[in-house]
């Protein structure tokens, strides 16, 4: 069994997925737009045809999927979860924390904790929460 996060964005899914691919060293293996739906009549009303219907980012053996929210969605920000990255190299953890926090908000500065060599929490510029942990 695999558990894979599926993130929803308010019109900036493509930008977010490309940012994550660059910062995490992953590959965007799918980026499908609403205009590519075989039966456009099944597309939600008032949907921008250029919006992302489905994206898939491969980072090693991990997958993050995403799309732009439908116009009738509430547009609520990401809340109630964080994506967690565990690495074994302190410099890698520091670098990930720095690049993901650019333009976002640091919740807990990256540093030594009683449970880890390094740990930090942030909300990135797209509103997604992250925890970086160095074991």
mmCIF file of C-alpha atoms in Angstrom:
data_model
loop_
_atom_site.group_PDB
_atom_site.id
_atom_site.type_symbol
_atom_site.label_atom_id
_atom_site.label_comp_id
_atom_site.label_asym_id
_atom_site.label_seq_id
_atom_site.Cartn_x
_atom_site.Cartn_y
_atom_site.Cartn_z
ATOM 1 C CA UNK A 1 0.000 0.000 0.000
ATOM 2 C CA UNK A 2 1.155 3.510 -0.810
ATOM 3 C CA UNK A 3 -0.166 6.710 0.711
ATOM 4 C CA UNK A 4 0.330 9.614 -1.673
ATOM 5 C CA UNK A 5 -0.700 13.210 -0.980
ATOM 6 C CA UNK A 6 -3.009 14.968 -3.442
ATOM 7 C CA UNK A 7 -2.772 18.750 -3.182
ATOM 8 C CA UNK A 8 -5.325 21.250 -4.500
ATOM 9 C CA UNK A 9 -4.358 24.766 -5.572
ATOM 10 C CA UNK A 10 -6.310 27.874 -6.549
ATOM 11 C CA UNK A 11 -5.037 28.356 -10.092
ATOM 12 C CA UNK A 12 -1.307 28.038 -9.410
ATOM 13 C CA UNK A 13 -0.912 24.250 -9.470
ATOM 14 C CA UNK A 14 1.487 24.283 -12.424
ATOM 15 C CA UNK A 15 3.746 26.843 -10.728
ATOM 16 C CA UNK A 16 3.689 24.912 -7.440
ATOM 17 C CA UNK A 17 4.443 21.512 -8.994
ATOM 18 C CA UNK A 18 7.308 22.946 -11.057
ATOM 19 C CA UNK A 19 8.684 24.658 -7.925
ATOM 20 C CA UNK A 20 8.550 21.393 -5.962
ATOM 21 C CA UNK A 21 10.197 19.499 -8.832
ATOM 22 C CA UNK A 22 13.057 21.995 -8.884
ATOM 23 C CA UNK A 23 13.521 22.191 -5.115
ATOM 24 C CA UNK A 24 13.064 18.484 -4.351
ATOM 25 C CA UNK A 25 14.915 17.155 -7.393
ATOM 26 C CA UNK A 26 11.874 15.438 -8.875
ATOM 27 C CA UNK A 27 10.329 14.977 -12.296
ATOM 28 C CA UNK A 28 6.917 16.186 -13.421
ATOM 29 C CA UNK A 29 5.607 13.037 -15.112
ATOM 30 C CA UNK A 30 2.068 14.306 -15.797
ATOM 31 C CA UNK A 31 0.521 17.746 -16.281
ATOM 32 C CA UNK A 32 -2.975 17.515 -17.768
ATOM 33 C CA UNK A 33 -5.220 20.513 -18.327
ATOM 34 C CA UNK A 34 -9.015 20.621 -18.150
ATOM 35 C CA UNK A 35 -9.109 21.383 -21.888
ATOM 36 C CA UNK A 36 -7.632 17.908 -22.479
ATOM 37 C CA UNK A 37 -10.644 16.088 -21.004
ATOM 38 C CA UNK A 38 -11.972 13.743 -23.720
ATOM 39 C CA UNK A 39 -15.581 14.734 -22.962
ATOM 40 C CA UNK A 40 -15.559 18.498 -22.234
ATOM 41 C CA UNK A 41 -19.212 18.350 -21.179
ATOM 42 C CA UNK A 42 -17.995 16.498 -18.055
ATOM 43 C CA UNK A 43 -15.814 19.453 -17.079
ATOM 44 C CA UNK A 44 -17.155 21.407 -14.082
ATOM 45 C CA UNK A 45 -18.925 24.639 -15.129
ATOM 46 C CA UNK A 46 -16.853 27.839 -15.247
ATOM 47 C CA UNK A 47 -13.578 25.905 -15.179
ATOM 48 C CA UNK A 48 -10.625 27.619 -16.823
ATOM 49 C CA UNK A 49 -9.597 25.222 -19.622
ATOM 50 C CA UNK A 50 -5.917 26.043 -18.946
ATOM 51 C CA UNK A 51 -6.201 25.001 -15.280
ATOM 52 C CA UNK A 52 -4.484 21.799 -14.218
ATOM 53 C CA UNK A 53 -6.852 18.846 -13.948
ATOM 54 C CA UNK A 54 -4.143 16.462 -12.720
ATOM 55 C CA UNK A 55 -0.402 16.646 -12.120
ATOM 56 C CA UNK A 56 1.995 14.008 -10.891
ATOM 57 C CA UNK A 57 5.432 14.704 -9.429
ATOM 58 C CA UNK A 58 7.855 11.815 -8.959
ATOM 59 C CA UNK A 59 10.576 12.354 -6.335
ATOM 60 C CA UNK A 60 12.569 9.139 -6.084
ATOM 61 C CA UNK A 61 10.045 6.476 -5.116
ATOM 62 C CA UNK A 62 7.638 9.119 -3.757
ATOM 63 C CA UNK A 63 4.716 10.703 -5.593
ATOM 64 C CA UNK A 64 2.910 13.981 -4.993
ATOM 65 C CA UNK A 65 -0.250 14.516 -7.038
ATOM 66 C CA UNK A 66 -2.010 17.845 -7.471
ATOM 67 C CA UNK A 67 -4.598 19.848 -9.372
ATOM 68 C CA UNK A 68 -6.268 23.229 -9.470
ATOM 69 C CA UNK A 69 -9.496 23.393 -7.484
ATOM 70 C CA UNK A 70 -12.768 23.530 -9.354
ATOM 71 C CA UNK A 71 -14.467 26.958 -9.398
ATOM 72 C CA UNK A 72 -17.225 25.761 -7.059
ATOM 73 C CA UNK A 73 -14.734 24.635 -4.392
ATOM 74 C CA UNK A 74 -14.496 26.735 -1.250
ATOM 75 C CA UNK A 75 -10.900 27.700 -1.962
ATOM 76 C CA UNK A 76 -9.937 27.094 1.659
ATOM 77 C CA UNK A 77 -6.185 27.191 2.261
ATOM 78 C CA UNK A 78 -4.216 24.062 3.031
ATOM 79 C CA UNK A 79 -4.724 23.242 6.694
ATOM 80 C CA UNK A 80 -4.736 20.307 9.056
ATOM 81 C CA UNK A 81 -1.657 18.570 7.649
ATOM 82 C CA UNK A 82 2.011 18.989 6.716
ATOM 83 C CA UNK A 83 4.158 17.098 4.261
ATOM 84 C CA UNK A 84 7.137 15.589 6.066
ATOM 85 C CA UNK A 85 10.576 15.063 4.534
ATOM 86 C CA UNK A 86 13.091 12.894 6.376
ATOM 87 C CA UNK A 87 16.754 12.992 5.363
ATOM 88 C CA UNK A 88 19.965 11.747 6.965
ATOM 89 C CA UNK A 89 22.264 14.622 5.961
ATOM 90 C CA UNK A 90 22.146 17.865 7.965
ATOM 91 C CA UNK A 91 23.259 20.071 5.055
ATOM 92 C CA UNK A 92 20.545 18.539 2.839
ATOM 93 C CA UNK A 93 17.925 19.226 5.534
ATOM 94 C CA UNK A 94 19.077 22.822 5.933
ATOM 95 C CA UNK A 95 19.059 23.362 2.155
ATOM 96 C CA UNK A 96 15.547 21.914 1.773
ATOM 97 C CA UNK A 97 14.256 24.067 4.616
ATOM 98 C CA UNK A 98 15.808 27.198 3.137
ATOM 99 C CA UNK A 99 14.500 26.707 -0.411
ATOM 100 C CA UNK A 100 10.986 25.617 0.599
ATOM 101 C CA UNK A 101 10.601 28.510 3.052
ATOM 102 C CA UNK A 102 11.521 31.216 0.491
ATOM 103 C CA UNK A 103 8.481 33.439 0.124
ATOM 104 C CA UNK A 104 6.644 31.443 2.791
ATOM 105 C CA UNK A 105 6.481 31.512 6.576
ATOM 106 C CA UNK A 106 8.776 29.786 9.043
ATOM 107 C CA UNK A 107 6.685 28.168 11.774
ATOM 108 C CA UNK A 108 9.577 26.606 13.720
ATOM 109 C CA UNK A 109 13.121 27.579 12.715
ATOM 110 C CA UNK A 110 15.364 24.752 11.553
ATOM 111 C CA UNK A 111 17.656 23.543 14.328
ATOM 112 C CA UNK A 112 18.691 20.775 16.699
ATOM 113 C CA UNK A 113 15.930 19.176 18.779
ATOM 114 C CA UNK A 114 15.879 16.487 21.448
ATOM 115 C CA UNK A 115 14.545 13.970 18.881
ATOM 116 C CA UNK A 116 16.513 14.902 15.769
ATOM 117 C CA UNK A 117 19.788 16.340 14.538
ATOM 118 C CA UNK A 118 17.717 18.944 12.734
ATOM 119 C CA UNK A 119 14.048 19.833 12.442
ATOM 120 C CA UNK A 120 12.000 22.754 11.180
ATOM 121 C CA UNK A 121 8.432 23.579 10.171
ATOM 122 C CA UNK A 122 7.286 25.987 7.503
ATOM 123 C CA UNK A 123 4.423 26.984 5.273
ATOM 124 C CA UNK A 124 5.620 27.511 1.711
ATOM 125 C CA UNK A 125 4.597 30.329 -0.627
ATOM 126 C CA UNK A 126 1.708 28.177 -1.909
ATOM 127 C CA UNK A 127 0.276 27.647 1.587
ATOM 128 C CA UNK A 128 1.450 24.033 1.972
ATOM 129 C CA UNK A 129 2.892 23.003 5.344
ATOM 130 C CA UNK A 130 6.218 21.145 5.482
ATOM 131 C CA UNK A 131 8.262 19.515 8.232
ATOM 132 C CA UNK A 132 11.935 18.831 7.511
ATOM 133 C CA UNK A 133 13.535 16.231 9.789
ATOM 134 C CA UNK A 134 17.169 15.070 9.888
ATOM 135 C CA UNK A 135 17.620 11.710 11.611
#
